């Protein structure tokens, strides 16, 4: 197998996975706060375990929200509504421990520090990535892993597979030839279920109602392996089986291991947090570069120092798929986009209660109109600045 022929695997989890329960609670609280006070500073962390949801963090806001009610409603929507599964929205305890944002951080974010401009809320590095593997410019393995996880939730909620419970994980291995995804090699499903269903019935139902209705037939032409609940039983799940915490599924949230990750989580963080807003912005930039035809794959990195508005560095890497030099693509990006925190927040219209729905099935690649970072509104601008017509781009790509 050559360097351009390989197998690559990505995983996703359902909304009932304990870590994702925590992410959704954190973002639900963020949404409730930012709906009342768009200038709130929110760093909300959630821990869920048997019979308990613990909310902690630093929040500075004029908003007044009933956190226990938000927590319970989120758990209810996910589907933990029976104490027999070990976690119940009505009976679980909800504890909160909230402080205000550090004044030392606040002065840098609010332009009262060493610079009068709004600065980054922390040091750090962020990445954005896009490829032409799918129509949504996402790597194929994570794209189908997310869709399988969504399908598990759908057939559970609509009664198609009533024996399913909220927890679950998916995994997709894709075969690449000459660097291009050509077929699904293996699908792994771990689906929580009630104790009454027989294993063979569950396996057959998952294959027919989840896998085959999600993975297109042309990608299944090589007779992929289907591995379902490979311990033979998955009755005990959710927070009863595993402690869940905000921010532990950062690769699920992004690109499934294709491309790099700066390490910062997203959920529970208001838009002043560069971990979140810059990662969204860089996804937007990379996606527009690929959609414009300047490269088939694009990765962009930005780094910051706390309190300073301008990035310390900006890097573009196109994995050799570029039709013009990466240096020129970088110059075009710098000329087109601002990476100052205040500018990104305004450009992406981030001060809105839109975050809870990002917290399951991936922050990127989805078509929700609230996800402004997915807009392809700079394609023609990038082509014009590159001095290339669409026809010329197709010609260069064909070489």
Short mmCIF file of C-alpha atoms in Angstrom, two decimals:
data_model
loop_
_atom_site.label_atom_id
_atom_site.label_comp_id
_atom_site.label_asym_id
_atom_site.label_seq_id
_atom_site.Cartn_x
_atom_site.Cartn_y
_atom_site.Cartn_z
CA UNK A 1 0.00 0.00 0.00
CA UNK A 2 1.48 3.35 -1.04
CA UNK A 3 1.47 6.56 0.96
CA UNK A 4 -1.56 7.70 -1.01
CA UNK A 5 -3.43 4.40 -0.59
CA UNK A 6 -4.54 3.91 3.00
CA UNK A 7 -7.36 3.33 5.46
CA UNK A 8 -8.51 6.16 7.72
CA UNK A 9 -10.96 5.93 10.62
CA UNK A 10 -13.06 8.51 12.46
CA UNK A 11 -15.62 8.17 15.24
CA UNK A 12 -18.68 10.03 16.46
CA UNK A 13 -21.02 9.68 19.43
CA UNK A 14 -24.74 10.14 19.93
CA UNK A 15 -26.30 12.97 21.91
CA UNK A 16 -26.82 10.48 24.76
CA UNK A 17 -23.11 9.78 25.19
CA UNK A 18 -22.11 11.10 28.65
CA UNK A 19 -19.53 13.57 27.34
CA UNK A 20 -22.02 14.88 24.80
CA UNK A 21 -24.70 15.21 27.48
CA UNK A 22 -22.24 17.45 29.32
CA UNK A 23 -21.44 19.48 26.17
CA UNK A 24 -25.14 20.05 25.44
CA UNK A 25 -25.87 21.17 29.00
CA UNK A 26 -22.98 23.63 28.93
CA UNK A 27 -24.09 25.08 25.61
CA UNK A 28 -27.75 25.19 26.67
CA UNK A 29 -26.75 27.32 29.66
CA UNK A 30 -24.62 29.51 27.38
CA UNK A 31 -27.58 30.00 25.00
CA UNK A 32 -29.93 30.95 27.83
CA UNK A 33 -27.46 33.53 29.14
CA UNK A 34 -26.44 35.02 25.80
CA UNK A 35 -30.11 35.33 24.78
CA UNK A 36 -30.49 37.89 27.59
CA UNK A 37 -27.02 39.46 27.60
CA UNK A 38 -24.97 39.06 24.43
CA UNK A 39 -21.90 40.52 26.11
CA UNK A 40 -21.80 37.81 28.79
CA UNK A 41 -18.55 36.07 29.64
CA UNK A 42 -19.27 32.37 29.98
CA UNK A 43 -17.00 29.42 30.70
CA UNK A 44 -19.44 26.72 31.77
CA UNK A 45 -18.27 23.21 32.58
CA UNK A 46 -20.54 20.23 33.23
CA UNK A 47 -19.94 16.86 34.84
CA UNK A 48 -22.59 14.13 34.73
CA UNK A 49 -22.50 10.85 36.60
CA UNK A 50 -24.99 8.49 38.19
CA UNK A 51 -27.88 10.61 39.43
CA UNK A 52 -25.91 13.88 39.36
CA UNK A 53 -25.19 16.85 37.12
CA UNK A 54 -22.57 19.29 38.43
CA UNK A 55 -22.25 22.73 36.82
CA UNK A 56 -19.13 24.80 37.47
CA UNK A 57 -17.20 27.60 35.85
CA UNK A 58 -16.80 31.33 35.54
CA UNK A 59 -19.71 33.47 34.37
CA UNK A 60 -20.04 37.26 34.33
CA UNK A 61 -23.46 38.43 33.11
CA UNK A 62 -26.53 40.52 33.80
CA UNK A 63 -28.73 37.58 32.76
CA UNK A 64 -30.78 35.66 35.29
CA UNK A 65 -31.33 32.02 34.35
CA UNK A 66 -32.60 28.96 36.20
CA UNK A 67 -29.69 26.59 35.65
CA UNK A 68 -31.31 23.50 37.21
CA UNK A 69 -34.33 23.89 34.93
CA UNK A 70 -32.08 24.21 31.86
CA UNK A 71 -30.09 21.16 32.90
CA UNK A 72 -33.20 19.03 33.42
CA UNK A 73 -34.85 20.10 30.17
CA UNK A 74 -31.70 19.28 28.20
CA UNK A 75 -31.45 15.82 29.78
CA UNK A 76 -35.15 15.25 29.03
CA UNK A 77 -34.75 16.22 25.36
CA UNK A 78 -31.85 13.80 24.97
CA UNK A 79 -34.02 10.97 26.25
CA UNK A 80 -32.92 10.16 29.79
CA UNK A 81 -36.42 10.06 31.21
CA UNK A 82 -36.50 6.83 33.20
CA UNK A 83 -34.63 6.12 36.42
CA UNK A 84 -34.26 2.49 35.37
CA UNK A 85 -31.51 3.53 32.91
CA UNK A 86 -29.55 5.14 35.74
CA UNK A 87 -30.09 8.78 34.83
CA UNK A 88 -33.39 10.63 34.91
CA UNK A 89 -34.08 14.30 34.23
CA UNK A 90 -36.70 14.48 36.98
CA UNK A 91 -34.79 12.81 39.80
CA UNK A 92 -31.10 13.58 39.19
CA UNK A 93 -29.45 16.04 41.56
CA UNK A 94 -28.23 19.33 40.05
CA UNK A 95 -25.40 21.17 41.82
CA UNK A 96 -23.88 24.50 40.73
CA UNK A 97 -20.62 26.22 41.63
CA UNK A 98 -20.20 29.41 39.60
CA UNK A 99 -17.67 32.25 40.01
CA UNK A 100 -17.13 35.43 37.99
CA UNK A 101 -14.55 35.72 35.23
CA UNK A 102 -11.12 36.68 36.53
CA UNK A 103 -10.74 40.49 36.43
CA UNK A 104 -7.21 40.04 35.10
CA UNK A 105 -8.56 38.17 32.06
CA UNK A 106 -11.51 40.56 31.70
CA UNK A 107 -9.34 43.64 31.34
CA UNK A 108 -7.49 42.08 28.40
CA UNK A 109 -10.69 40.91 26.70
CA UNK A 110 -12.41 44.25 27.18
CA UNK A 111 -9.54 46.42 25.95
CA UNK A 112 -8.48 47.72 29.36
CA UNK A 113 -5.10 46.01 29.38
CA UNK A 114 -2.01 46.69 27.31
CA UNK A 115 -4.07 47.56 24.22
CA UNK A 116 -7.34 49.47 23.80
CA UNK A 117 -8.73 46.82 21.44
CA UNK A 118 -10.60 43.69 22.46
CA UNK A 119 -7.95 41.04 22.96
CA UNK A 120 -7.86 37.26 22.86
CA UNK A 121 -9.28 35.63 25.96
CA UNK A 122 -6.32 33.27 26.20
CA UNK A 123 -3.14 32.24 24.48
CA UNK A 124 -3.35 29.25 22.21
CA UNK A 125 -3.44 27.87 18.70
CA UNK A 126 -6.43 26.97 16.56
CA UNK A 127 -6.91 25.16 13.26
CA UNK A 128 -9.48 25.10 10.48
CA UNK A 129 -9.73 22.44 7.81
CA UNK A 130 -11.67 21.61 4.67
CA UNK A 131 -11.42 19.06 1.88
CA UNK A 132 -13.40 18.23 -1.23
CA UNK A 133 -14.03 14.66 -0.02
CA UNK A 134 -17.74 15.37 0.43
CA UNK A 135 -20.19 17.97 -0.81
CA UNK A 136 -20.01 19.64 2.61
CA UNK A 137 -16.21 19.91 2.41
CA UNK A 138 -15.67 17.51 5.31
CA UNK A 139 -13.47 14.41 5.51
CA UNK A 140 -15.58 11.41 4.55
CA UNK A 141 -14.92 9.25 7.66
CA UNK A 142 -16.16 11.82 10.19
CA UNK A 143 -19.00 12.91 7.92
CA UNK A 144 -20.55 9.43 7.82
CA UNK A 145 -19.72 8.72 11.47
CA UNK A 146 -21.84 11.77 12.38
CA UNK A 147 -24.66 10.77 10.08
CA UNK A 148 -24.77 7.28 11.60
CA UNK A 149 -24.92 8.76 15.09
CA UNK A 150 -27.76 11.05 14.02
CA UNK A 151 -29.59 8.10 12.51
CA UNK A 152 -29.27 6.12 15.76
CA UNK A 153 -30.99 8.98 17.59
CA UNK A 154 -33.67 9.36 14.93
CA UNK A 155 -34.76 5.71 14.87
CA UNK A 156 -34.78 5.67 18.66
CA UNK A 157 -36.93 8.78 18.97
CA UNK A 158 -39.39 8.04 16.16
CA UNK A 159 -40.03 4.50 17.38
CA UNK A 160 -38.48 2.67 14.41
CA UNK A 161 -36.14 0.88 16.82
CA UNK A 162 -37.89 1.33 20.18
CA UNK A 163 -35.45 -0.91 22.04
CA UNK A 164 -32.61 1.62 21.67
CA UNK A 165 -31.47 3.84 24.53
CA UNK A 166 -29.72 7.23 24.24
CA UNK A 167 -26.03 6.27 24.52
CA UNK A 168 -24.10 5.21 21.45
CA UNK A 169 -20.94 5.47 19.39
CA UNK A 170 -20.17 5.10 15.70
CA UNK A 171 -16.97 4.59 13.76
CA UNK A 172 -16.26 4.57 10.04
CA UNK A 173 -13.13 3.37 8.24
CA UNK A 174 -12.74 4.63 4.67
CA UNK A 175 -10.40 3.29 1.99
CA UNK A 176 -8.41 5.91 0.11
CA UNK A 177 -6.76 5.45 -3.29
CA UNK A 178 -4.35 8.10 -4.56
CA UNK A 179 -5.41 10.19 -1.59
CA UNK A 180 -9.09 10.08 -2.59
CA UNK A 181 -11.80 8.30 -0.55
CA UNK A 182 -13.36 5.54 -2.65
CA UNK A 183 -15.22 3.12 -0.36
CA UNK A 184 -16.26 2.37 3.19
CA UNK A 185 -14.14 -0.45 4.61
CA UNK A 186 -15.62 -0.99 8.12
CA UNK A 187 -18.50 0.40 10.16
CA UNK A 188 -18.60 0.02 13.94
CA UNK A 189 -21.77 0.71 15.92
CA UNK A 190 -22.16 0.58 19.69
CA UNK A 191 -25.82 1.19 20.51
CA UNK A 192 -27.28 1.13 24.00
CA UNK A 193 -30.42 -1.00 24.22
CA UNK A 194 -32.98 -2.36 26.62
CA UNK A 195 -32.29 -5.79 28.16
CA UNK A 196 -35.14 -7.56 26.36
CA UNK A 197 -33.93 -7.31 22.76
CA UNK A 198 -32.00 -10.29 21.38
CA UNK A 199 -28.53 -9.59 20.01
CA UNK A 200 -29.19 -10.99 16.53
CA UNK A 201 -32.38 -8.93 16.20
CA UNK A 202 -30.57 -5.78 17.31
CA UNK A 203 -27.65 -6.39 14.94
CA UNK A 204 -29.90 -6.98 11.94
CA UNK A 205 -32.00 -3.90 12.76
CA UNK A 206 -28.93 -1.66 13.11
CA UNK A 207 -27.51 -2.87 9.80
CA UNK A 208 -30.77 -2.44 7.89
CA UNK A 209 -32.23 0.70 9.53
CA UNK A 210 -29.07 2.62 10.40
CA UNK A 211 -26.06 1.58 8.35
CA UNK A 212 -27.66 0.82 4.99
CA UNK A 213 -29.91 3.86 5.20
CA UNK A 214 -26.95 6.15 5.90
CA UNK A 215 -24.00 4.88 3.88
CA UNK A 216 -24.72 5.21 0.12
CA UNK A 217 -24.75 1.97 -1.84
CA UNK A 218 -21.84 2.98 -4.07
CA UNK A 219 -19.62 3.33 -0.99
CA UNK A 220 -20.66 -0.18 0.17
CA UNK A 221 -19.67 -1.92 -3.05
CA UNK A 222 -16.67 -3.66 -1.44
CA UNK A 223 -18.86 -5.45 1.12
CA UNK A 224 -17.67 -3.58 4.22
CA UNK A 225 -17.53 -5.19 7.64
CA UNK A 226 -20.37 -4.28 10.00
CA UNK A 227 -19.43 -4.60 13.66
CA UNK A 228 -22.36 -4.05 16.02
CA UNK A 229 -22.09 -4.10 19.84
CA UNK A 230 -19.01 -6.27 19.79
CA UNK A 231 -19.10 -7.07 23.51
CA UNK A 232 -22.49 -8.70 22.83
CA UNK A 233 -24.39 -6.44 25.24
CA UNK A 234 -24.77 -2.69 25.88
CA UNK A 235 -27.57 -2.22 28.40
CA UNK A 236 -25.77 -0.14 31.01
CA UNK A 237 -24.78 3.17 29.45
CA UNK A 238 -24.95 6.92 29.75
CA UNK A 239 -23.82 8.65 32.96
CA UNK A 240 -24.53 5.45 34.90
CA UNK A 241 -21.73 3.66 33.03
CA UNK A 242 -19.30 6.54 32.48
CA UNK A 243 -18.73 9.95 33.96
CA UNK A 244 -19.25 12.60 31.28
CA UNK A 245 -17.46 15.95 31.09
CA UNK A 246 -17.58 18.99 28.85
CA UNK A 247 -14.85 19.18 26.23
CA UNK A 248 -13.70 15.57 26.04
CA UNK A 249 -14.80 14.95 22.45
CA UNK A 250 -12.77 17.60 20.63
CA UNK A 251 -11.86 15.36 17.68
CA UNK A 252 -15.49 14.28 17.29
CA UNK A 253 -16.40 17.99 17.33
CA UNK A 254 -13.98 18.86 14.52
CA UNK A 255 -12.57 16.71 11.71
CA UNK A 256 -12.26 13.20 13.10
CA UNK A 257 -8.48 13.27 13.17
CA UNK A 258 -7.96 14.56 9.63
CA UNK A 259 -5.96 17.74 9.98
CA UNK A 260 -4.65 19.10 13.26
CA UNK A 261 -6.30 20.30 16.46
CA UNK A 262 -5.06 23.04 18.76
CA UNK A 263 -6.40 21.30 21.87
CA UNK A 264 -9.09 23.73 23.00
CA UNK A 265 -12.69 22.58 23.44
CA UNK A 266 -15.71 24.59 22.26
CA UNK A 267 -18.81 23.92 24.33
CA UNK A 268 -19.78 26.21 27.18
CA UNK A 269 -17.55 29.05 25.92
CA UNK A 270 -18.89 32.44 24.86
CA UNK A 271 -17.72 34.00 21.56
CA UNK A 272 -14.87 35.99 23.15
CA UNK A 273 -13.09 32.67 23.69
CA UNK A 274 -10.73 32.28 20.73
CA UNK A 275 -10.76 28.48 21.13
CA UNK A 276 -14.28 28.59 19.77
CA UNK A 277 -14.66 31.64 17.52
CA UNK A 278 -11.28 31.37 15.82
CA UNK A 279 -11.76 27.66 15.11
CA UNK A 280 -15.10 28.50 13.51
CA UNK A 281 -13.52 31.33 11.53
CA UNK A 282 -10.69 29.13 10.29
CA UNK A 283 -13.17 26.47 9.16
CA UNK A 284 -14.92 29.22 7.19
CA UNK A 285 -11.65 30.34 5.59
CA UNK A 286 -10.48 26.83 4.69
CA UNK A 287 -13.87 25.88 3.29
CA UNK A 288 -14.01 28.95 1.05
CA UNK A 289 -10.47 28.33 -0.20
CA UNK A 290 -11.37 24.76 -1.21
CA UNK A 291 -14.74 25.78 -2.66
CA UNK A 292 -12.99 28.46 -4.70
CA UNK A 293 -10.83 25.73 -6.23
CA UNK A 294 -7.51 27.11 -4.98
CA UNK A 295 -6.77 23.76 -3.32
CA UNK A 296 -8.49 20.41 -2.77
CA UNK A 297 -7.48 20.38 0.89
CA UNK A 298 -6.72 23.37 3.07
CA UNK A 299 -5.63 23.82 6.66
CA UNK A 300 -5.18 27.17 8.38
CA UNK A 301 -3.56 27.79 11.78
CA UNK A 302 -3.67 30.94 13.92
CA UNK A 303 -2.03 31.57 17.32
CA UNK A 304 -2.68 34.23 19.97
CA UNK A 305 -1.36 35.72 23.18
CA UNK A 306 -3.87 36.59 25.89
CA UNK A 307 -5.08 40.18 25.81
CA UNK A 308 -3.67 41.01 22.37
CA UNK A 309 -5.99 41.44 19.37
CA UNK A 310 -3.69 40.44 16.50
CA UNK A 311 -2.64 36.86 15.90
CA UNK A 312 0.99 35.99 16.48
CA UNK A 313 1.12 33.77 13.41
CA UNK A 314 -1.00 32.59 10.50
CA UNK A 315 -0.16 29.46 8.52
CA UNK A 316 -1.70 27.85 5.45
CA UNK A 317 -1.00 24.30 4.31
CA UNK A 318 -2.69 22.63 1.36
CA UNK A 319 -1.04 19.17 1.35
CA UNK A 320 0.27 19.69 -2.18
CA UNK A 321 -3.23 20.09 -3.63
CA UNK A 322 -2.86 23.81 -4.39
CA UNK A 323 -2.98 25.32 -7.86
CA UNK A 324 -1.21 28.51 -6.76
CA UNK A 325 1.56 28.75 -4.14
CA UNK A 326 0.52 28.46 -0.50
CA UNK A 327 2.30 31.76 0.12
CA UNK A 328 -0.06 33.49 -2.30
CA UNK A 329 -3.08 31.81 -0.75
CA UNK A 330 -1.91 33.08 2.64
CA UNK A 331 -1.55 36.63 1.30
CA UNK A 332 -5.07 36.46 -0.15
CA UNK A 333 -6.47 35.18 3.16
CA UNK A 334 -4.78 37.98 5.12
CA UNK A 335 -6.17 40.52 2.66
CA UNK A 336 -9.69 39.10 2.86
CA UNK A 337 -10.28 38.12 6.49
CA UNK A 338 -9.58 39.67 9.88
CA UNK A 339 -8.62 37.41 12.76
CA UNK A 340 -9.04 39.99 15.51
CA UNK A 341 -11.53 38.65 18.07
CA UNK A 342 -13.99 41.54 17.80
CA UNK A 343 -13.93 41.40 13.99
CA UNK A 344 -14.53 37.65 13.89
CA UNK A 345 -17.41 37.86 16.36
CA UNK A 346 -19.08 40.53 14.24
CA UNK A 347 -18.35 38.85 10.91
CA UNK A 348 -19.79 35.49 12.02
CA UNK A 349 -22.61 37.10 14.04
CA UNK A 350 -21.68 34.98 17.03
CA UNK A 351 -23.49 36.79 19.85
CA UNK A 352 -26.65 34.72 19.44
CA UNK A 353 -28.12 31.68 21.24
CA UNK A 354 -27.08 29.19 18.55
CA UNK A 355 -24.65 26.96 20.40
CA UNK A 356 -26.65 24.13 21.92
CA UNK A 357 -27.31 22.63 18.51
CA UNK A 358 -23.58 22.62 17.72
CA UNK A 359 -22.89 20.38 20.70
CA UNK A 360 -23.82 17.05 19.08
CA UNK A 361 -23.00 15.61 15.62
CA UNK A 362 -20.16 18.01 14.88
CA UNK A 363 -19.62 21.75 14.78
CA UNK A 364 -18.62 21.70 11.12
CA UNK A 365 -20.04 20.57 7.79
CA UNK A 366 -23.70 21.08 8.64
CA UNK A 367 -26.18 23.17 6.65
CA UNK A 368 -28.01 24.94 9.49
CA UNK A 369 -28.39 28.61 8.42
CA UNK A 370 -27.31 29.74 11.90
CA UNK A 371 -23.90 28.18 11.30
CA UNK A 372 -22.46 31.23 9.54
CA UNK A 373 -18.98 29.72 9.48
CA UNK A 374 -20.25 27.30 6.83
CA UNK A 375 -21.26 30.05 4.40
CA UNK A 376 -19.53 30.09 1.00
CA UNK A 377 -19.75 33.86 0.60
CA UNK A 378 -16.10 34.54 -0.25
CA UNK A 379 -15.56 32.10 -3.11
CA UNK A 380 -15.70 34.69 -5.89
CA UNK A 381 -13.66 37.17 -3.87
CA UNK A 382 -10.87 34.63 -3.42
CA UNK A 383 -10.88 33.71 -7.09
CA UNK A 384 -10.74 37.35 -8.12
CA UNK A 385 -7.83 38.09 -5.79
CA UNK A 386 -6.05 35.02 -7.15
CA UNK A 387 -6.57 36.41 -10.65
CA UNK A 388 -8.25 33.21 -11.79
CA UNK A 389 -11.52 32.50 -13.55
CA UNK A 390 -13.54 29.38 -12.80
CA UNK A 391 -12.55 27.96 -16.19
CA UNK A 392 -8.85 28.59 -15.54
CA UNK A 393 -9.15 26.92 -12.14
CA UNK A 394 -10.66 23.80 -13.71
CA UNK A 395 -7.83 23.77 -16.25
CA UNK A 396 -5.16 23.97 -13.53
CA UNK A 397 -6.87 21.32 -11.42
CA UNK A 398 -6.89 18.91 -14.35
CA UNK A 399 -3.12 19.05 -14.78
#
